[in-house]
Short mmCIF file of C-alpha atoms in Angstrom, two decimals:
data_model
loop_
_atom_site.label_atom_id
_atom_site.label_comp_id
_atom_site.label_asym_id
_atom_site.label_seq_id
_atom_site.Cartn_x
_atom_site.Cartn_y
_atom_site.Cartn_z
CA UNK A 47 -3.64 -17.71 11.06
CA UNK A 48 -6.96 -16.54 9.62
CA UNK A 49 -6.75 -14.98 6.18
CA UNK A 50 -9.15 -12.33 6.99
CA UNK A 51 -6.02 -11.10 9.10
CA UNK A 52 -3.70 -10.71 5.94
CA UNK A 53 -3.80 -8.95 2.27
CA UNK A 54 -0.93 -8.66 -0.18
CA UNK A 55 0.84 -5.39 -1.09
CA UNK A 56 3.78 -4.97 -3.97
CA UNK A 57 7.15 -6.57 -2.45
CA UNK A 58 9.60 -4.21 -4.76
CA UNK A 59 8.68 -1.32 -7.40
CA UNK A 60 8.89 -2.81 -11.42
CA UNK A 61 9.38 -1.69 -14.65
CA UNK A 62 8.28 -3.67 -17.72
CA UNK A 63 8.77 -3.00 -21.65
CA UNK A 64 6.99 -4.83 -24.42
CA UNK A 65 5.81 -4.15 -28.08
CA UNK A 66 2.79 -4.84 -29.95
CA UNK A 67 2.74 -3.57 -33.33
CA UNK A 68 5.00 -1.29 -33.18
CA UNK A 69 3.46 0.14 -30.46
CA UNK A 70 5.75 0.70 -27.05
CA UNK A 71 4.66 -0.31 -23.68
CA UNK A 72 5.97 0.55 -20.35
CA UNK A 73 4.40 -0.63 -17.39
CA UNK A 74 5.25 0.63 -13.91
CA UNK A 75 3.94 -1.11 -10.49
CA UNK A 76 4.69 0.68 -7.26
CA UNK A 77 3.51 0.55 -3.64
CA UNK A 78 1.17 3.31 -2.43
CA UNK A 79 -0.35 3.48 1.21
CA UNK A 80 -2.46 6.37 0.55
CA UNK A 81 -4.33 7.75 -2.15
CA UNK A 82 -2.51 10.30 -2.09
CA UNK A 83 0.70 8.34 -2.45
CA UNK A 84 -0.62 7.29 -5.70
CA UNK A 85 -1.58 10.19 -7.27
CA UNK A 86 1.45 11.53 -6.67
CA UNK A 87 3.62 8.19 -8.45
CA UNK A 88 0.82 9.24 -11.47
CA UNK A 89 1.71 12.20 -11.60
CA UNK A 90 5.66 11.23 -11.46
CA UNK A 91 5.64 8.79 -13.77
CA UNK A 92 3.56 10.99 -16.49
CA UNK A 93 6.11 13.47 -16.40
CA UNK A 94 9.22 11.00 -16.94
CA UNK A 95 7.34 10.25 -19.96
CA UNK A 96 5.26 13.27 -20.94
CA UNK A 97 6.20 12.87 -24.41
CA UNK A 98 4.65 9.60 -24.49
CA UNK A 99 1.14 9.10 -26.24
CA UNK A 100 -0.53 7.91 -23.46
CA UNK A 101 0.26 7.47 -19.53
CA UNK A 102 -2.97 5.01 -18.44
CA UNK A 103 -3.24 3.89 -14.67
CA UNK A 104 -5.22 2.21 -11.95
CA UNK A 105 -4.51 2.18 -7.88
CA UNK A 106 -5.87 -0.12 -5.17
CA UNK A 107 -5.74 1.16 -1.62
CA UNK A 108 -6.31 -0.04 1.74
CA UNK A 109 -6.73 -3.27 3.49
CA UNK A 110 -10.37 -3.40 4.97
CA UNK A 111 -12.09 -1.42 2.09
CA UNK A 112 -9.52 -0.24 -0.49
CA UNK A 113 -10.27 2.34 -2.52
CA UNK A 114 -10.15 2.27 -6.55
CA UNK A 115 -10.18 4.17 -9.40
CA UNK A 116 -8.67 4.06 -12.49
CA UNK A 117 -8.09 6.23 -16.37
CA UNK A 118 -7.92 5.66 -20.04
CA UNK A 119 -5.72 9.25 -20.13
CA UNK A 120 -7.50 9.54 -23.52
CA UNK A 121 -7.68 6.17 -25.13
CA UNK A 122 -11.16 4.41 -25.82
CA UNK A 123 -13.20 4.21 -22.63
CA UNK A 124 -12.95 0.91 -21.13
CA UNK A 125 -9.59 -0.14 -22.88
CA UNK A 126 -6.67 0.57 -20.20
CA UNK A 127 -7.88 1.82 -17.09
CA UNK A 128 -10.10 -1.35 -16.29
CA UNK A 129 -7.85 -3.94 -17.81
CA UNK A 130 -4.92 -2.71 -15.55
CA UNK A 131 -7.46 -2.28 -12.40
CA UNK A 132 -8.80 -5.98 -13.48
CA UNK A 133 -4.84 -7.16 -13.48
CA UNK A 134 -4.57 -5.52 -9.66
CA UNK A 135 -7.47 -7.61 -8.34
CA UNK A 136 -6.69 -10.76 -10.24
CA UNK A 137 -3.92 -10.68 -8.22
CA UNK A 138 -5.55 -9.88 -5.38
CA UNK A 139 -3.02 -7.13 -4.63
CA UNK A 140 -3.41 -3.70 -2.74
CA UNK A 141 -1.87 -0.81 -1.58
CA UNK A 142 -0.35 -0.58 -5.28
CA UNK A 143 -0.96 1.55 -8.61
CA UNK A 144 0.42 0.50 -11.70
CA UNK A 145 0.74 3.10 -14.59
CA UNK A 146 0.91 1.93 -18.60
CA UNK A 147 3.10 4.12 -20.88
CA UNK A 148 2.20 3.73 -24.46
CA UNK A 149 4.22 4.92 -27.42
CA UNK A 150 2.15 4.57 -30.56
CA UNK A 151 3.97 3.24 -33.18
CA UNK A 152 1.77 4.17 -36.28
CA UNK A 153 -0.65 1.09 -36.36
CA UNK A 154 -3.81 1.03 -34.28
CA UNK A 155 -4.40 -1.69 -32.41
CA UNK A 156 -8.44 -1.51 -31.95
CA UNK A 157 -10.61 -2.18 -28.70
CA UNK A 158 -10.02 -5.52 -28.35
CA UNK A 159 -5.98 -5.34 -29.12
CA UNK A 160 -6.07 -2.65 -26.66
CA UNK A 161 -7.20 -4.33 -23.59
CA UNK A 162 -5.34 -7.07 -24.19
CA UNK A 163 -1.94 -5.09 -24.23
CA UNK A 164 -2.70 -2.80 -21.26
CA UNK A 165 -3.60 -5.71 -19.36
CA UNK A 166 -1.15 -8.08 -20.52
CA UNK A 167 1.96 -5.13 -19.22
CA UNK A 168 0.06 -4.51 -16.20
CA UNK A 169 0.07 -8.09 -15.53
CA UNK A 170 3.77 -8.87 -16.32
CA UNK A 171 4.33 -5.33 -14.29
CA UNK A 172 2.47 -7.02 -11.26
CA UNK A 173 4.39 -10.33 -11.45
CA UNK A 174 7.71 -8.09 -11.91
CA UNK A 175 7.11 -6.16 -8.72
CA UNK A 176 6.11 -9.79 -6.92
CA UNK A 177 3.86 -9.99 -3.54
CA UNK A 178 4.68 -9.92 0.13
CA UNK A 179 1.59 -10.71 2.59
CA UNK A 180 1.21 -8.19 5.96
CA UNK A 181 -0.96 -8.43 7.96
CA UNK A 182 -4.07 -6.02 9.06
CA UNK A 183 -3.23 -3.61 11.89
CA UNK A 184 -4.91 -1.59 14.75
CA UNK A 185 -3.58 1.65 15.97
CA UNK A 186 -2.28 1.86 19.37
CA UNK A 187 -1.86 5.26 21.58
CA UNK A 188 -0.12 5.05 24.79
CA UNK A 189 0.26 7.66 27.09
CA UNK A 190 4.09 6.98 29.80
CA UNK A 191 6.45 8.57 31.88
CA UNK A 192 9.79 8.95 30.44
CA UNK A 193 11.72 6.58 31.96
CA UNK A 194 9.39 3.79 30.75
CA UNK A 195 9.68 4.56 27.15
CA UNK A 196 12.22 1.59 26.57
CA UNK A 197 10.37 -0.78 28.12
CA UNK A 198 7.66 -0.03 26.50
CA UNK A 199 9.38 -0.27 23.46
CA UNK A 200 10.42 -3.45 24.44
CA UNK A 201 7.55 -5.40 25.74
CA UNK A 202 5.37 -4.54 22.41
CA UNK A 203 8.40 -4.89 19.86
CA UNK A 204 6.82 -8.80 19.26
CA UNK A 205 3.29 -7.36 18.69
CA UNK A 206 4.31 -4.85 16.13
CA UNK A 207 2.89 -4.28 12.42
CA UNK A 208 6.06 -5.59 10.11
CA UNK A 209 7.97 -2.70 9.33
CA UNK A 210 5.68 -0.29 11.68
CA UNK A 211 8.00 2.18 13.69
CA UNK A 212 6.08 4.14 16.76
CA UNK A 213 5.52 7.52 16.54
CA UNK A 214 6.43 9.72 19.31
CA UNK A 215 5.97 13.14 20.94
CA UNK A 216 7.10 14.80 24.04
CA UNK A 217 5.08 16.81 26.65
CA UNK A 218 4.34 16.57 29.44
CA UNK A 219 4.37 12.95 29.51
CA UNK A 220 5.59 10.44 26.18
CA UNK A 221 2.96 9.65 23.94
CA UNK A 222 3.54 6.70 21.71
CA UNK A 223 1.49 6.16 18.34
CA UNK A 224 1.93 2.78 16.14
CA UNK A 225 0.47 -0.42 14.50
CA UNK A 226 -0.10 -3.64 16.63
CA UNK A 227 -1.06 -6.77 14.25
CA UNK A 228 -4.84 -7.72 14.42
CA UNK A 229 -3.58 -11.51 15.66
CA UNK A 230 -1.92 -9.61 18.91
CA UNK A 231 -4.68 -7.09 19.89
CA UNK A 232 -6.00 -9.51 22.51
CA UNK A 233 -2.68 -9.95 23.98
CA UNK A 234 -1.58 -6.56 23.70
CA UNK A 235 -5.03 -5.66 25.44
CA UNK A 236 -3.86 -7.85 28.26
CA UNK A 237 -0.42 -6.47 28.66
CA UNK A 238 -1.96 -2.75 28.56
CA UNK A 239 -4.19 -3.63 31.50
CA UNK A 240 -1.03 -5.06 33.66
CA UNK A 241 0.82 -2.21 32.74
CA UNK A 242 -1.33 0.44 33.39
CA UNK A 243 -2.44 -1.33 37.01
CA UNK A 244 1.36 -1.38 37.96
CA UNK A 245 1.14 1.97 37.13
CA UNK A 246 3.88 2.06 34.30
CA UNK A 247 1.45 3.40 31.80
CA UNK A 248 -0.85 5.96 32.66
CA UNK A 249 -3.58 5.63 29.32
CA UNK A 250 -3.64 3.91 26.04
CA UNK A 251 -6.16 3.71 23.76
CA UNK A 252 -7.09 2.46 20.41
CA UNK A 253 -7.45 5.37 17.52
CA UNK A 254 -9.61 2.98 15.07
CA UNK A 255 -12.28 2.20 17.36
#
């Protein structure tokens, strides 16, 4: 199976707690599928601690061309936000965002002891939460009378995204929306073309293209 098929996402959310110098960390990794997703386990998390000196984060989103972006939430620039972003892609990880919780406990800690400790709890955050590989997906619309929805369901249950459930909406005719792995888009092309020349689909279409 060719890697540029697969990426790695979080297998489980984690929590983490260690202290340097008196200083309290708490690291959090979660999955996110959106950016949106992410922002809102930010803004979550920051509020289960809000009394906490610091809440520091960094996501990593998509599978083609994730998007980043990370935040010092006030401590020196360049001393949490890019050592927990740097932990993420050592790991070669995405779809996740892992938020730092700092307590400070009265002695600082300086640039270098800084980036050290946010990295070193987003790292043990990352192994916490472990890795699961999926693979890449393309988006599949298909257009069927309503007595062929099972079959349908059927016949493309083995070409499925893991954990991908179709979509549906009735109208005039059912219209079914979900994720068929990259390896199975040239034999879910095939199947599609049978199909519709028997005339048990009427149109299908990929959204990505």
């Amino acid at each position: 199976m060719g890697e540029s098929y697969v990426y790695l996402e979080p297998k489980k959310d984690s929590e983490v707690r260690l202290t340097i110098k008196r200083s309290h960390f708490i690291g959090h990794a979660r999955l996110a599928r959106s950016v949106e997703q992410a922002k809102e386990i930010v803004r979550e998390i920051s509020m289960k601690y809000l009394d906490a000196t610091h809440n520091c984060w960094a996501y990593r989103v998509g599978a083609d061309v994730p998007q980043r972006h990370c935040s010092d939430a006030g401590e020196p620039s360049g001393t949490a936000g890019k050592p927990i972003l740097g932990e993420i892609e050592r790991a070669g990880l995405t779809n996740v965002v892992v938020v730092v919780t700092r307590y400070f406990g009265g002695i600082k800690l300086g640039v270098r002891g800084l980036i050290e400790a946010y990295g070193q709890t987003a790292r043990m955050a990352i192994e916490a939460a472990g890795a699961v590989r999926r693979f890449k997906s393309k988006v599949l619309l298909i257009e069927l009378p309503y007595d062929k929805e099972g079959l349908i369901r059927f016949k493309f249950k083995s070409l499925a995204a893991e954990d991908a459930a179709w979509r549906v909406s009735y109208g005039e005719n059912v219209r079914l929306c979900g994720e068929i792995s990259l390896p199975n888009v040239e034999e879910a092309e095939r199947l599609l073309l049978s199909l519709a020349g028997q005339g048990i689909i009427f149109t299908w279409k990929w959204l990505d293209d």
